[in-house]
Each structure stands twice: as structure tokens, then as C-alpha cells.
Amino acid sequence: MQNTKTAHSNNWSEENVTRIVVASGKGGTGKTLVAANMAWAVSEQQTITLVDCDVEEPNVHLFFPSEGTQVPVCQTIPQIDAEKCTNCGACGEFCQYGALLITPEKVIVNPSLCHACGGCRLVCPEDAITEVPREIGTVTTSKPSDSLTLITGRLKEGEVAAPPVISATKDAASTNGDVIIDGPPGTSCPVIETMEDTDVCIMVTEPTPFGLHDLKLAVGVAKQFKIPSLVVINRSDGSDTDILSFCNEEEIPIVLKIPFSREWAKIQGTGHLIAAQDPTWRDAFLNLFTQAKERAEVKLC
Amino acid sequence: MKIGISTKGNTADALIEERFGRSPFFLIIDSETSEVKAVTNPHSNDTGGVGPKAAQLLLNEGVNVVLTGQVGGNAFNALKASGLEVYACNSGTTATQAVAEYKNGALKQLV
């Protein structure tokens, strides 16, 4: 059983390994399209690990159907020993999340509010609290080919704590080579957890007001982490003026433009990889990977 | 017995507050002595868990009955587990009016 740890603990200390995260801000811009095609193209040349950290709705596996081994991801919740408990209320007072209710008769735990911080157990003067595991998701590892390893994180339906599952998913990724992470949309906790300890961010955007608005937020997050970015414009309209201006101002290179084409939509929509069908695009995604690796060397201050 | 009411102000003629967990104040009214105690809700702006925290606040005050507007999912579960009876007040009524309506059996029970 893979237990989550409250402190971030990725064993990614390997040198000469590049960890690329694909993010966007706005959902639906084409992160998985880029991550999947790039990983496939790279796997023709070297070993690569592809990690699906969009644990609330993982979809990378749709492009790489393969048998995998699954392990559960657990979070701990407190269990109160009624014999030892004196109803002093110390645990409830400590809990920031309202997960512990102290009634005159007993202490009641609400598991879905618990953030597994472990504080209640520490403050209990009677040592009446033990931590019990509760499954909140899974991590599946599969090998679509000899050179490609796919790690898929999945948050159980009804659960809300994506970060612990993302952390466990990243932990399962091999440290023996480059890693491509398909990130979640947005810029909140799941994205923060995904971006941490990566070397370069490929931002996939689209030439719409929403696309640009959310790209700016996502770039802001990457800057906080001092992670350099590059941009891929998906569904390009040919001019993409606003995106170009922004990237110019921020000195972020635009490395790839994917056209707004029915052909792309058809291939992508049926779970196929355009890089596997068209050598020109295979080379374009390989080039994206090379540029990302170079960009990873840039030190942001 | 003690009645806890979510209110917009800290006096008995304050309007009731529809939201339970994020209510700015709670009035604790003793149904026998009519004594009124005003409590500022310290958790009204917390990022989460405000429903259970408000339920805990009222439990700590020795409240038996709660009058409010509406309760969210976590608040509902906490109130149910606590054994408190919860009734829905009408918007635009004062705390005093809500207590009278409760005593007349005119309020719908939520929990």
C-alpha cells in the first residue's frame, strides 16, 4: 500500500534528468494532446516516463491502452479510543478544518474534512488518537512499449483531496530518466502540487481571451516556483496576436503552433496520436522536447 | 433551554442571518429567563469547515435548539450528529420574532 506523506517527498534527486510539466491555466487547451504526442515521439528515441497528474479526470491512458498494476493511495484519518477519551476538546480546538466535533457524549470525526495533518493525535493529552488509513485514490503503472512507462494517478469519485494522490503518482515515476507530466487544469492546489520539483513548464494555450487570461495566471505560478516556461499555441488562428504580445513581454519562447484543424480533432478525438501518423508532427514534437530540455537549463531569478 | 440563532447583528432585534456557517453572530437566548448572550462568530471567514465549527460553537454554549435560514452539507451532518434540533426561520424576521414563531410551532424543522 502506498501511503501518502504530509510533507512533500518526491525522490527526484537524480541529476541529468529533466522533469517537464505540461500546464495551461485554462482547461481543454490541449495539454494531454501535447504530453501524449511528445512522449510517444520521444519514446522512439529514448526511454521516457509519462505521468498523468490530472488525477480528477486522467485521460492519457486513452491514448496508450495497456495493462497496468494498480496500488491504492491512502490518507489517514483519526480514530478516537472512546475508553481513553475524556472529552477535553483539545483535538477539536486544534483542528483547522472542522473535522472533529466534540459532543458531550463523544468525539465525532468527519473524514471528508480531515486534511491528515496529524495535529489532533499530537495534541491529545490522553494518547487516545490513532491514525487509520482510508483509500482516496490509485496509482497505475503500465508499459505501453519497452521505452515508454505510463503512470496514471486517479482520485476516487467523491473524494476532494487531489494533492496527496498527485504526490503519490509523482513518487511512482522512475528516477532513471526524463519525465513528462501531464498536469491538471487551473492554478490551484493540484497544479501547485504537480509543478513542484519540476525543471521546465510547457504552457499549452489557445488564442482566445480566456486562454490568454489563464495563461497569464499559469505563468505567474511557474515564476513563483522559478520554473522557466515555453509556450505551445493550440488551435492557432495563424496570427495569435495577443498571445504573441504577452510572450514577447515575458520573454517566453513560443515553440510550437498547432493549427485549428478538423483533421487534428478527428485523430485526437478517436484516441490516436498524430505524431504516430505523420512524421512531420513527430519531428515537431521531438523538437519541442529538445527545446524544453534546453529551456530547463535557464535559471530564473 | 437555550436557543441559538444566526443573526446579522448582536442584539435581539437584529435580523436573522440565513447562512448558518458564515453567520457573523449567534444569539444565545434562554427560553425561560429571556436572557440574551451575543457571540461573534470567529470562523465566519474561514476557508472551510465553517458549518461544523459553528455547530461546535453552539454546542459549547449549551444550546439545545438552533434557529437559522439554511445549512450546508457539512453543517447538516455535524448538527445531526450533535443531536441539536434545527428550525428554518423566515428571512426578514428579527431574532425575537423567530423565537416567538418557534414557540408557536410555526417553523419547519431542518435537522
mmCIF file of C-alpha atoms in Angstrom:
data_model
loop_
_atom_site.group_PDB
_atom_site.id
_atom_site.type_symbol
_atom_site.label_atom_id
_atom_site.label_comp_id
_atom_site.label_asym_id
_atom_site.label_seq_id
_atom_site.Cartn_x
_atom_site.Cartn_y
_atom_site.Cartn_z
ATOM 1 C CA MET A 1 0.000 0.000 0.000
ATOM 2 C CA GLN A 2 1.365 3.376 -0.913
ATOM 3 C CA ASN A 3 0.818 5.748 1.994
ATOM 4 C CA THR A 4 0.810 9.451 1.449
ATOM 5 C CA LYS A 5 3.161 11.627 3.391
ATOM 6 C CA THR A 6 2.113 15.056 4.571
ATOM 7 C CA ALA A 7 5.474 16.588 3.745
ATOM 8 C CA HIS A 8 6.401 16.658 0.063
ATOM 9 C CA SER A 9 8.785 13.803 -0.547
ATOM 10 C CA ASN A 10 9.468 13.102 -4.191
ATOM 11 C CA ASN A 11 12.624 11.074 -4.580
ATOM 12 C CA TRP A 12 13.658 13.096 -7.616
ATOM 13 C CA SER A 13 17.196 13.918 -6.709
ATOM 14 C CA GLU A 14 18.670 12.431 -9.865
ATOM 15 C CA GLU A 15 20.947 14.778 -11.841
ATOM 16 C CA ASN A 16 20.919 14.924 -15.661
ATOM 17 C CA VAL A 17 17.226 14.140 -15.674
ATOM 18 C CA THR A 18 14.699 16.638 -16.983
ATOM 19 C CA ARG A 19 11.208 16.805 -15.485
ATOM 20 C CA ILE A 20 8.846 18.549 -17.870
ATOM 21 C CA VAL A 21 5.383 19.580 -16.705
ATOM 22 C CA VAL A 22 2.664 20.411 -19.223
ATOM 23 C CA ALA A 23 0.286 23.040 -17.859
ATOM 24 C CA SER A 24 -2.104 25.606 -19.248
ATOM 25 C CA GLY A 25 -4.257 27.529 -16.845
ATOM 26 C CA LYS A 26 -7.376 27.166 -18.944
ATOM 27 C CA GLY A 27 -8.776 23.659 -19.253
ATOM 28 C CA GLY A 28 -9.204 21.989 -22.611
ATOM 29 C CA THR A 29 -6.348 23.756 -24.383
ATOM 30 C CA GLY A 30 -4.564 20.551 -25.328
ATOM 31 C CA LYS A 31 -2.201 19.538 -22.519
ATOM 32 C CA THR A 32 -2.832 15.829 -22.998
ATOM 33 C CA LEU A 33 -2.540 16.184 -26.763
ATOM 34 C CA VAL A 34 0.915 17.707 -26.321
ATOM 35 C CA ALA A 35 2.087 15.430 -23.484
ATOM 36 C CA ALA A 36 0.938 12.237 -25.192
ATOM 37 C CA ASN A 37 2.276 13.063 -28.661
ATOM 38 C CA MET A 38 5.560 14.353 -27.305
ATOM 39 C CA ALA A 39 6.051 11.294 -25.083
ATOM 40 C CA TRP A 40 5.320 8.978 -27.983
ATOM 41 C CA ALA A 41 7.742 10.768 -30.293
ATOM 42 C CA VAL A 42 10.456 10.748 -27.611
ATOM 43 C CA SER A 43 9.881 7.059 -26.815
ATOM 44 C CA GLU A 44 11.001 6.254 -30.372
ATOM 45 C CA GLN A 45 14.430 7.655 -29.419
ATOM 46 C CA GLN A 46 14.925 7.023 -25.686
ATOM 47 C CA THR A 47 13.219 5.745 -22.567
ATOM 48 C CA ILE A 48 10.704 8.156 -21.159
ATOM 49 C CA THR A 49 8.182 8.169 -18.312
ATOM 50 C CA LEU A 50 4.815 9.824 -18.883
ATOM 51 C CA VAL A 51 2.907 10.775 -15.740
ATOM 52 C CA ASP A 52 -0.787 11.670 -15.683
ATOM 53 C CA CYS A 53 -1.235 14.010 -12.735
ATOM 54 C CA ASP A 54 -4.699 15.183 -13.740
ATOM 55 C CA VAL A 55 -5.972 12.789 -11.094
ATOM 56 C CA GLU A 56 -9.529 14.149 -11.083
ATOM 57 C CA GLU A 57 -10.032 13.136 -14.716
ATOM 58 C CA PRO A 58 -6.981 11.226 -16.045
ATOM 59 C CA ASN A 59 -7.125 10.644 -19.795
ATOM 60 C CA VAL A 60 -3.577 9.931 -21.015
ATOM 61 C CA HIS A 61 -4.229 6.188 -20.760
ATOM 62 C CA LEU A 62 -6.871 6.545 -23.504
ATOM 63 C CA PHE A 63 -4.009 7.095 -25.968
ATOM 64 C CA PHE A 64 -1.898 4.266 -24.550
ATOM 65 C CA PRO A 65 -4.229 1.417 -23.652
ATOM 66 C CA SER A 66 -2.157 -1.143 -21.775
ATOM 67 C CA GLU A 67 -2.432 -3.488 -18.794
ATOM 68 C CA GLY A 68 -1.131 -1.925 -15.614
ATOM 69 C CA THR A 69 -0.524 -2.715 -11.978
ATOM 70 C CA GLN A 70 -2.546 -0.667 -9.542
ATOM 71 C CA VAL A 71 -1.749 0.380 -5.978
ATOM 72 C CA PRO A 72 -4.085 2.224 -3.609
ATOM 73 C CA VAL A 73 -3.290 5.687 -2.284
ATOM 74 C CA CYS A 74 -4.390 6.212 1.288
ATOM 75 C CA GLN A 75 -4.880 9.174 3.517
ATOM 76 C CA THR A 76 -5.046 8.737 7.258
ATOM 77 C CA ILE A 77 -7.944 9.823 9.413
ATOM 78 C CA PRO A 78 -8.043 9.920 13.224
ATOM 79 C CA GLN A 79 -9.695 7.170 15.192
ATOM 80 C CA ILE A 80 -10.679 8.048 18.768
ATOM 81 C CA ASP A 81 -10.363 5.442 21.521
ATOM 82 C CA ALA A 82 -13.560 6.080 23.495
ATOM 83 C CA GLU A 83 -12.107 4.392 26.593
ATOM 84 C CA LYS A 84 -9.190 6.828 26.792
ATOM 85 C CA CYS A 85 -11.016 9.949 25.573
ATOM 86 C CA THR A 86 -12.001 12.413 28.329
ATOM 87 C CA ASN A 87 -13.856 14.827 26.001
ATOM 88 C CA CYS A 88 -11.369 17.579 26.816
ATOM 89 C CA GLY A 89 -11.843 19.042 23.323
ATOM 90 C CA ALA A 90 -8.146 19.688 22.636
ATOM 91 C CA CYS A 91 -8.311 17.874 19.287
ATOM 92 C CA GLY A 92 -11.371 19.814 18.115
ATOM 93 C CA GLU A 93 -9.822 23.110 19.103
ATOM 94 C CA PHE A 94 -6.656 22.317 17.189
ATOM 95 C CA CYS A 95 -8.376 21.156 14.001
ATOM 96 C CA GLN A 96 -8.444 23.951 11.415
ATOM 97 C CA TYR A 97 -10.822 22.074 9.164
ATOM 98 C CA GLY A 98 -13.814 21.397 11.399
ATOM 99 C CA ALA A 99 -13.248 17.645 11.052
ATOM 100 C CA LEU A 100 -13.692 16.915 14.761
ATOM 101 C CA LEU A 101 -16.945 17.575 16.582
ATOM 102 C CA ILE A 102 -16.901 17.342 20.396
ATOM 103 C CA THR A 103 -20.335 16.410 21.719
ATOM 104 C CA PRO A 104 -20.993 15.851 25.455
ATOM 105 C CA GLU A 105 -21.051 12.087 24.750
ATOM 106 C CA LYS A 106 -18.201 11.551 22.310
ATOM 107 C CA VAL A 107 -15.897 12.918 19.601
ATOM 108 C CA ILE A 108 -17.159 12.542 16.036
ATOM 109 C CA VAL A 109 -14.794 12.539 13.041
ATOM 110 C CA ASN A 110 -15.869 13.839 9.616
ATOM 111 C CA PRO A 111 -13.382 12.035 7.300
ATOM 112 C CA SER A 112 -14.052 14.193 4.253
ATOM 113 C CA LEU A 113 -12.968 17.375 6.083
ATOM 114 C CA CYS A 114 -9.791 15.812 7.500
ATOM 115 C CA HIS A 115 -6.565 17.030 5.849
ATOM 116 C CA ALA A 116 -4.415 14.323 7.530
ATOM 117 C CA CYS A 117 -2.191 16.916 9.221
ATOM 118 C CA GLY A 118 -1.722 14.620 12.245
ATOM 119 C CA GLY A 119 -2.149 17.519 14.695
ATOM 120 C CA CYS A 120 -5.058 16.067 16.688
ATOM 121 C CA ARG A 121 -3.025 12.993 17.549
ATOM 122 C CA LEU A 122 -0.153 15.156 18.756
ATOM 123 C CA VAL A 123 -2.246 17.437 20.990
ATOM 124 C CA CYS A 124 -4.346 14.715 22.609
ATOM 125 C CA PRO A 125 -3.265 14.586 26.275
ATOM 126 C CA GLU A 126 -4.647 11.055 26.712
ATOM 127 C CA ASP A 127 -2.963 9.480 23.666
ATOM 128 C CA ALA A 128 -6.453 8.445 22.585
ATOM 129 C CA ILE A 129 -5.996 9.047 18.852
ATOM 130 C CA THR A 130 -4.555 6.613 16.324
ATOM 131 C CA GLU A 131 -4.380 7.132 12.570
ATOM 132 C CA VAL A 132 -6.163 4.696 10.283
ATOM 133 C CA PRO A 133 -5.793 4.576 6.506
ATOM 134 C CA ARG A 134 -8.622 5.429 4.128
ATOM 135 C CA GLU A 135 -8.286 4.843 0.382
ATOM 136 C CA ILE A 136 -8.681 8.049 -1.638
ATOM 137 C CA GLY A 137 -7.274 7.017 -4.992
ATOM 138 C CA THR A 138 -4.997 4.777 -7.031
ATOM 139 C CA VAL A 139 -1.740 4.878 -8.971
ATOM 140 C CA THR A 140 -1.476 2.611 -12.005
ATOM 141 C CA THR A 141 1.814 1.802 -13.743
ATOM 142 C CA SER A 142 1.868 0.348 -17.251
ATOM 143 C CA LYS A 143 4.332 -0.066 -20.136
ATOM 144 C CA PRO A 144 2.740 0.758 -23.497
ATOM 145 C CA SER A 145 6.150 -0.042 -25.017
ATOM 146 C CA ASP A 146 9.631 -1.048 -23.852
ATOM 147 C CA SER A 147 10.748 2.564 -23.808
ATOM 148 C CA LEU A 148 7.557 4.178 -22.535
ATOM 149 C CA THR A 149 6.280 3.886 -18.961
ATOM 150 C CA LEU A 150 2.891 5.376 -18.113
ATOM 151 C CA ILE A 151 1.949 6.293 -14.542
ATOM 152 C CA THR A 152 -1.688 7.251 -14.010
ATOM 153 C CA GLY A 153 -2.986 8.839 -10.843
ATOM 154 C CA ARG A 154 -6.701 8.657 -10.137
ATOM 155 C CA LEU A 155 -8.651 10.334 -7.357
ATOM 156 C CA LYS A 156 -11.569 8.229 -6.147
ATOM 157 C CA GLU A 157 -15.005 9.616 -7.054
ATOM 158 C CA GLY A 158 -16.431 11.716 -4.252
ATOM 159 C CA GLU A 159 -13.013 12.491 -2.768
ATOM 160 C CA VAL A 160 -11.681 16.046 -2.841
ATOM 161 C CA ALA A 161 -8.028 15.782 -1.805
ATOM 162 C CA ALA A 162 -6.208 15.639 -5.140
ATOM 163 C CA PRO A 163 -2.727 16.742 -3.916
ATOM 164 C CA PRO A 164 -1.945 13.590 -1.888
ATOM 165 C CA VAL A 165 -2.814 11.409 -4.897
ATOM 166 C CA ILE A 166 -0.726 13.631 -7.190
ATOM 167 C CA SER A 167 2.186 13.366 -4.799
ATOM 168 C CA ALA A 168 1.919 9.563 -4.726
ATOM 169 C CA THR A 169 1.683 9.491 -8.543
ATOM 170 C CA LYS A 170 4.868 11.526 -8.927
ATOM 171 C CA ASP A 171 6.599 9.322 -6.355
ATOM 172 C CA ALA A 172 5.839 6.287 -8.523
ATOM 173 C CA ALA A 173 7.635 7.791 -11.540
ATOM 174 C CA SER A 174 11.070 6.389 -12.209
ATOM 175 C CA THR A 175 14.080 8.491 -11.392
ATOM 176 C CA ASN A 176 16.086 6.759 -14.093
ATOM 177 C CA GLY A 177 15.310 9.103 -16.947
ATOM 178 C CA ASP A 178 13.400 12.076 -18.245
ATOM 179 C CA VAL A 179 9.824 12.559 -17.161
ATOM 180 C CA ILE A 180 6.881 14.247 -18.889
ATOM 181 C CA ILE A 181 3.982 15.179 -16.630
ATOM 182 C CA ASP A 182 0.501 15.874 -17.967
ATOM 183 C CA GLY A 183 -0.748 18.407 -15.432
ATOM 184 C CA PRO A 184 -4.240 19.338 -14.247
ATOM 185 C CA PRO A 185 -6.009 22.480 -15.461
ATOM 186 C CA GLY A 186 -6.227 25.595 -13.330
ATOM 187 C CA THR A 187 -3.729 27.177 -10.985
ATOM 188 C CA SER A 188 -4.772 25.960 -7.540
ATOM 189 C CA CYS A 189 -3.608 23.190 -5.201
ATOM 190 C CA PRO A 190 -3.478 20.324 -7.713
ATOM 191 C CA VAL A 191 -1.352 22.383 -10.116
ATOM 192 C CA ILE A 192 0.941 23.601 -7.331
ATOM 193 C CA GLU A 193 1.497 20.019 -6.204
ATOM 194 C CA THR A 194 2.171 18.915 -9.794
ATOM 195 C CA MET A 195 4.570 21.736 -10.679
ATOM 196 C CA GLU A 196 6.694 21.428 -7.552
ATOM 197 C CA ASP A 197 10.160 19.958 -8.194
ATOM 198 C CA THR A 198 9.934 20.120 -11.985
ATOM 199 C CA ASP A 199 12.501 21.745 -14.242
ATOM 200 C CA VAL A 200 10.565 23.322 -17.095
ATOM 201 C CA CYS A 201 6.944 24.052 -17.937
ATOM 202 C CA ILE A 202 5.338 23.728 -21.353
ATOM 203 C CA MET A 203 2.300 26.004 -21.321
ATOM 204 C CA VAL A 204 -0.341 24.954 -23.809
ATOM 205 C CA THR A 205 -2.659 27.802 -24.703
ATOM 206 C CA GLU A 206 -5.218 28.860 -27.282
ATOM 207 C CA PRO A 207 -5.761 32.239 -28.973
ATOM 208 C CA THR A 208 -8.903 33.221 -27.063
ATOM 209 C CA PRO A 209 -9.426 35.812 -24.292
ATOM 210 C CA PHE A 210 -9.936 33.027 -21.738
ATOM 211 C CA GLY A 211 -6.863 31.190 -22.985
ATOM 212 C CA LEU A 212 -4.684 34.267 -22.579
ATOM 213 C CA HIS A 213 -6.196 35.269 -19.238
ATOM 214 C CA ASP A 214 -5.499 31.880 -17.700
ATOM 215 C CA LEU A 215 -2.093 31.561 -19.386
ATOM 216 C CA LYS A 216 -1.027 34.694 -17.517
ATOM 217 C CA LEU A 217 -2.097 33.117 -14.214
ATOM 218 C CA ALA A 218 -0.289 29.877 -15.001
ATOM 219 C CA VAL A 219 2.890 31.711 -15.996
ATOM 220 C CA GLY A 220 2.654 33.558 -12.685
ATOM 221 C CA VAL A 221 2.607 30.263 -10.816
ATOM 222 C CA ALA A 222 5.615 28.908 -12.726
ATOM 223 C CA LYS A 223 7.506 32.119 -11.950
ATOM 224 C CA GLN A 224 6.782 31.664 -8.233
ATOM 225 C CA PHE A 225 8.481 28.294 -8.500
ATOM 226 C CA LYS A 226 11.252 29.836 -10.624
ATOM 227 C CA ILE A 227 10.453 27.285 -13.324
ATOM 228 C CA PRO A 228 11.142 28.517 -16.885
ATOM 229 C CA SER A 229 8.301 28.207 -19.376
ATOM 230 C CA LEU A 230 7.774 27.744 -23.067
ATOM 231 C CA VAL A 231 4.504 28.074 -24.949
ATOM 232 C CA VAL A 232 2.624 25.886 -27.401
ATOM 233 C CA ILE A 233 -0.305 27.515 -29.161
ATOM 234 C CA ASN A 234 -3.029 25.008 -29.945
ATOM 235 C CA ARG A 235 -5.872 25.774 -32.339
ATOM 236 C CA SER A 236 -3.740 28.604 -33.728
ATOM 237 C CA ASP A 237 -5.636 31.115 -35.865
ATOM 238 C CA GLY A 238 -2.484 31.982 -37.778
ATOM 239 C CA SER A 239 -1.800 35.336 -36.147
ATOM 240 C CA ASP A 240 -2.402 34.745 -32.388
ATOM 241 C CA THR A 241 -1.579 38.415 -31.802
ATOM 242 C CA ASP A 242 -2.425 38.713 -28.107
ATOM 243 C CA ILE A 243 -0.531 35.577 -27.143
ATOM 244 C CA LEU A 244 2.471 36.762 -29.134
ATOM 245 C CA SER A 245 2.463 40.150 -27.362
ATOM 246 C CA PHE A 246 2.279 38.561 -23.937
ATOM 247 C CA CYS A 247 5.041 36.051 -24.634
ATOM 248 C CA ASN A 248 7.194 38.807 -26.074
ATOM 249 C CA GLU A 249 6.769 40.932 -22.930
ATOM 250 C CA GLU A 250 7.533 37.963 -20.674
ATOM 251 C CA GLU A 251 10.365 36.695 -22.901
ATOM 252 C CA ILE A 252 8.752 33.277 -23.149
ATOM 253 C CA PRO A 253 9.547 31.402 -26.372
ATOM 254 C CA ILE A 254 6.675 30.071 -28.469
ATOM 255 C CA VAL A 255 7.969 26.759 -29.708
ATOM 256 C CA LEU A 256 5.076 25.125 -31.487
ATOM 257 C CA LYS A 257 1.841 26.132 -33.166
ATOM 258 C CA ILE A 258 -0.825 23.544 -33.842
ATOM 259 C CA PRO A 259 -3.436 24.572 -36.394
ATOM 260 C CA PHE A 260 -7.169 24.718 -35.740
ATOM 261 C CA SER A 261 -7.876 21.750 -37.974
ATOM 262 C CA ARG A 262 -10.643 19.207 -38.300
ATOM 263 C CA GLU A 263 -8.041 16.590 -39.134
ATOM 264 C CA TRP A 264 -6.359 17.058 -35.749
ATOM 265 C CA ALA A 265 -9.685 16.944 -33.936
ATOM 266 C CA LYS A 266 -10.640 13.721 -35.699
ATOM 267 C CA ILE A 267 -7.384 11.975 -34.856
ATOM 268 C CA GLN A 268 -7.261 13.236 -31.278
ATOM 269 C CA GLY A 269 -10.947 12.604 -30.707
ATOM 270 C CA THR A 270 -10.637 8.936 -31.626
ATOM 271 C CA GLY A 271 -7.764 8.392 -29.212
ATOM 272 C CA HIS A 272 -4.996 8.400 -31.809
ATOM 273 C CA LEU A 273 -1.668 10.210 -31.906
ATOM 274 C CA ILE A 274 -0.946 12.462 -34.844
ATOM 275 C CA ALA A 275 2.786 12.061 -34.222
ATOM 276 C CA ALA A 276 2.386 8.342 -34.909
ATOM 277 C CA GLN A 277 0.654 9.040 -38.207
ATOM 278 C CA ASP A 278 2.585 11.994 -39.561
ATOM 279 C CA PRO A 279 6.424 12.130 -39.404
ATOM 280 C CA THR A 280 6.396 15.922 -39.749
ATOM 281 C CA TRP A 281 4.475 16.225 -36.492
ATOM 282 C CA ARG A 282 6.571 13.519 -34.863
ATOM 283 C CA ASP A 283 9.622 15.664 -35.596
ATOM 284 C CA ALA A 284 7.857 18.799 -34.385
ATOM 285 C CA PHE A 285 7.097 17.170 -31.017
ATOM 286 C CA LEU A 286 10.667 15.850 -30.780
ATOM 287 C CA ASN A 287 11.876 19.380 -31.360
ATOM 288 C CA LEU A 288 9.532 20.614 -28.611
ATOM 289 C CA PHE A 289 11.123 18.110 -26.235
ATOM 290 C CA THR A 290 14.651 19.208 -27.175
ATOM 291 C CA GLN A 291 13.746 22.866 -26.711
ATOM 292 C CA ALA A 292 12.134 22.106 -23.365
ATOM 293 C CA LYS A 293 15.298 20.376 -22.176
ATOM 294 C CA GLU A 294 17.385 23.370 -23.223
ATOM 295 C CA ARG A 295 14.962 25.796 -21.598
ATOM 296 C CA ALA A 296 15.216 23.793 -18.372
ATOM 297 C CA GLU A 297 18.819 24.957 -18.091
ATOM 298 C CA VAL A 298 17.733 28.605 -17.846
ATOM 299 C CA LYS A 299 17.964 29.918 -14.285
ATOM 300 C CA LEU A 300 15.203 32.336 -13.370
ATOM 301 C CA CYS A 301 15.788 34.842 -10.583
ATOM 302 C CA MET B 1 -33.485 25.586 27.438
ATOM 303 C CA LYS B 2 -31.097 27.554 25.248
ATOM 304 C CA ILE B 3 -31.881 28.621 21.697
ATOM 305 C CA GLY B 4 -29.067 29.554 19.313
ATOM 306 C CA ILE B 5 -29.965 31.905 16.458
ATOM 307 C CA SER B 6 -27.824 33.008 13.497
ATOM 308 C CA THR B 7 -28.155 36.802 13.255
ATOM 309 C CA LYS B 8 -26.838 39.731 11.271
ATOM 310 C CA GLY B 9 -26.347 41.837 14.427
ATOM 311 C CA ASN B 10 -25.607 41.311 18.100
ATOM 312 C CA THR B 11 -28.957 42.375 19.638
ATOM 313 C CA ALA B 12 -32.346 40.654 19.992
ATOM 314 C CA ASP B 13 -33.929 42.937 17.409
ATOM 315 C CA ALA B 14 -31.272 42.050 14.815
ATOM 316 C CA LEU B 15 -32.447 40.320 11.649
ATOM 317 C CA ILE B 16 -31.824 36.607 11.388
ATOM 318 C CA GLU B 17 -28.918 35.557 9.164
ATOM 319 C CA GLU B 18 -29.925 32.976 6.541
ATOM 320 C CA ARG B 19 -26.476 31.366 6.257
ATOM 321 C CA PHE B 20 -25.585 29.153 9.217
ATOM 322 C CA GLY B 21 -21.828 28.545 8.968
ATOM 323 C CA ARG B 22 -20.899 32.064 7.861
ATOM 324 C CA SER B 23 -23.283 33.924 10.137
ATOM 325 C CA PRO B 24 -21.484 36.930 11.651
ATOM 326 C CA PHE B 25 -23.178 36.471 15.046
ATOM 327 C CA PHE B 26 -25.055 33.936 17.110
ATOM 328 C CA LEU B 27 -27.502 34.962 19.810
ATOM 329 C CA ILE B 28 -27.962 32.504 22.660
ATOM 330 C CA ILE B 29 -31.397 33.069 24.189
ATOM 331 C CA ASP B 30 -32.515 31.354 27.389
ATOM 332 C CA SER B 31 -36.157 30.443 26.724
ATOM 333 C CA GLU B 32 -37.094 30.642 30.417
ATOM 334 C CA THR B 33 -35.235 33.738 31.610
ATOM 335 C CA SER B 34 -35.182 35.513 28.200
ATOM 336 C CA GLU B 35 -31.533 36.344 28.860
ATOM 337 C CA VAL B 36 -29.675 37.138 25.624
ATOM 338 C CA LYS B 37 -25.985 36.471 25.033
ATOM 339 C CA ALA B 38 -24.358 37.651 21.791
ATOM 340 C CA VAL B 39 -21.416 35.690 20.384
ATOM 341 C CA THR B 40 -19.345 36.888 17.437
ATOM 342 C CA ASN B 41 -18.650 34.000 15.067
ATOM 343 C CA PRO B 42 -14.823 33.833 14.838
ATOM 344 C CA HIS B 43 -14.965 31.366 11.904
ATOM 345 C CA SER B 44 -17.303 33.181 9.523
ATOM 346 C CA ASN B 45 -14.466 33.924 7.081
ATOM 347 C CA ASP B 46 -12.509 30.673 7.377
ATOM 348 C CA THR B 47 -11.753 28.912 4.088
ATOM 349 C CA GLY B 48 -13.634 25.784 5.097
ATOM 350 C CA GLY B 49 -15.344 23.700 7.730
ATOM 351 C CA VAL B 50 -17.399 26.690 8.929
ATOM 352 C CA GLY B 51 -20.586 24.645 9.332
ATOM 353 C CA PRO B 52 -19.118 22.116 11.779
ATOM 354 C CA LYS B 53 -17.212 24.887 13.566
ATOM 355 C CA ALA B 54 -20.438 26.866 14.077
ATOM 356 C CA ALA B 55 -22.162 23.716 15.336
ATOM 357 C CA GLN B 56 -19.297 23.233 17.813
ATOM 358 C CA LEU B 57 -19.590 26.848 18.972
ATOM 359 C CA LEU B 58 -23.289 26.355 19.751
ATOM 360 C CA LEU B 59 -22.660 23.000 21.442
ATOM 361 C CA ASN B 60 -20.071 24.681 23.655
ATOM 362 C CA GLU B 61 -22.675 27.294 24.642
ATOM 363 C CA GLY B 62 -25.052 24.560 25.800
ATOM 364 C CA VAL B 63 -27.601 25.266 23.074
ATOM 365 C CA ASN B 64 -30.443 22.718 22.566
ATOM 366 C CA VAL B 65 -32.301 24.247 19.621
ATOM 367 C CA VAL B 66 -30.942 26.150 16.600
ATOM 368 C CA LEU B 67 -32.866 28.695 14.527
ATOM 369 C CA THR B 68 -31.292 29.614 11.189
ATOM 370 C CA GLY B 69 -32.071 30.074 7.473
ATOM 371 C CA GLN B 70 -30.287 27.249 5.678
ATOM 372 C CA VAL B 71 -27.481 24.802 6.373
ATOM 373 C CA GLY B 72 -24.884 23.316 4.032
ATOM 374 C CA GLY B 73 -23.938 19.637 3.767
ATOM 375 C CA ASN B 74 -21.145 19.576 6.345
ATOM 376 C CA ALA B 75 -23.203 21.703 8.751
ATOM 377 C CA PHE B 76 -26.156 19.350 8.350
ATOM 378 C CA ASN B 77 -24.037 16.305 9.198
ATOM 379 C CA ALA B 78 -22.439 17.988 12.204
ATOM 380 C CA LEU B 79 -25.775 19.258 13.552
ATOM 381 C CA LYS B 80 -27.394 15.860 13.068
ATOM 382 C CA ALA B 81 -24.515 14.102 14.822
ATOM 383 C CA SER B 82 -24.671 16.597 17.672
ATOM 384 C CA GLY B 83 -28.328 15.903 18.407
ATOM 385 C CA LEU B 84 -29.304 19.575 18.081
ATOM 386 C CA GLU B 85 -32.752 20.352 16.650
ATOM 387 C CA VAL B 86 -32.620 22.914 13.828
ATOM 388 C CA TYR B 87 -35.512 25.012 12.513
ATOM 389 C CA ALA B 88 -35.754 27.310 9.497
ATOM 390 C CA CYS B 89 -36.627 30.952 10.153
ATOM 391 C CA ASN B 90 -38.237 33.323 7.679
ATOM 392 C CA SER B 91 -35.963 35.936 6.097
ATOM 393 C CA GLY B 92 -36.581 39.449 7.280
ATOM 394 C CA THR B 93 -37.652 38.452 10.785
ATOM 395 C CA THR B 94 -35.823 39.532 13.904
ATOM 396 C CA ALA B 95 -34.362 37.123 16.450
ATOM 397 C CA THR B 96 -37.175 37.938 18.885
ATOM 398 C CA GLN B 97 -39.832 37.249 16.229
ATOM 399 C CA ALA B 98 -38.097 33.992 15.256
ATOM 400 C CA VAL B 99 -38.159 32.752 18.871
ATOM 401 C CA ALA B 100 -41.881 33.553 19.102
ATOM 402 C CA GLU B 101 -42.580 31.711 15.845
ATOM 403 C CA TYR B 102 -40.580 28.741 17.101
ATOM 404 C CA LYS B 103 -42.553 28.619 20.358
ATOM 405 C CA ASN B 104 -45.793 28.701 18.331
ATOM 406 C CA GLY B 105 -44.625 25.672 16.342
ATOM 407 C CA ALA B 106 -44.716 27.723 13.154
ATOM 408 C CA LEU B 107 -41.183 26.918 11.974
ATOM 409 C CA LYS B 108 -40.198 23.992 9.747
ATOM 410 C CA GLN B 109 -37.652 21.568 11.208
ATOM 411 C CA LEU B 110 -34.482 21.248 9.079
ATOM 412 C CA VAL B 111 -32.481 18.750 11.148
#
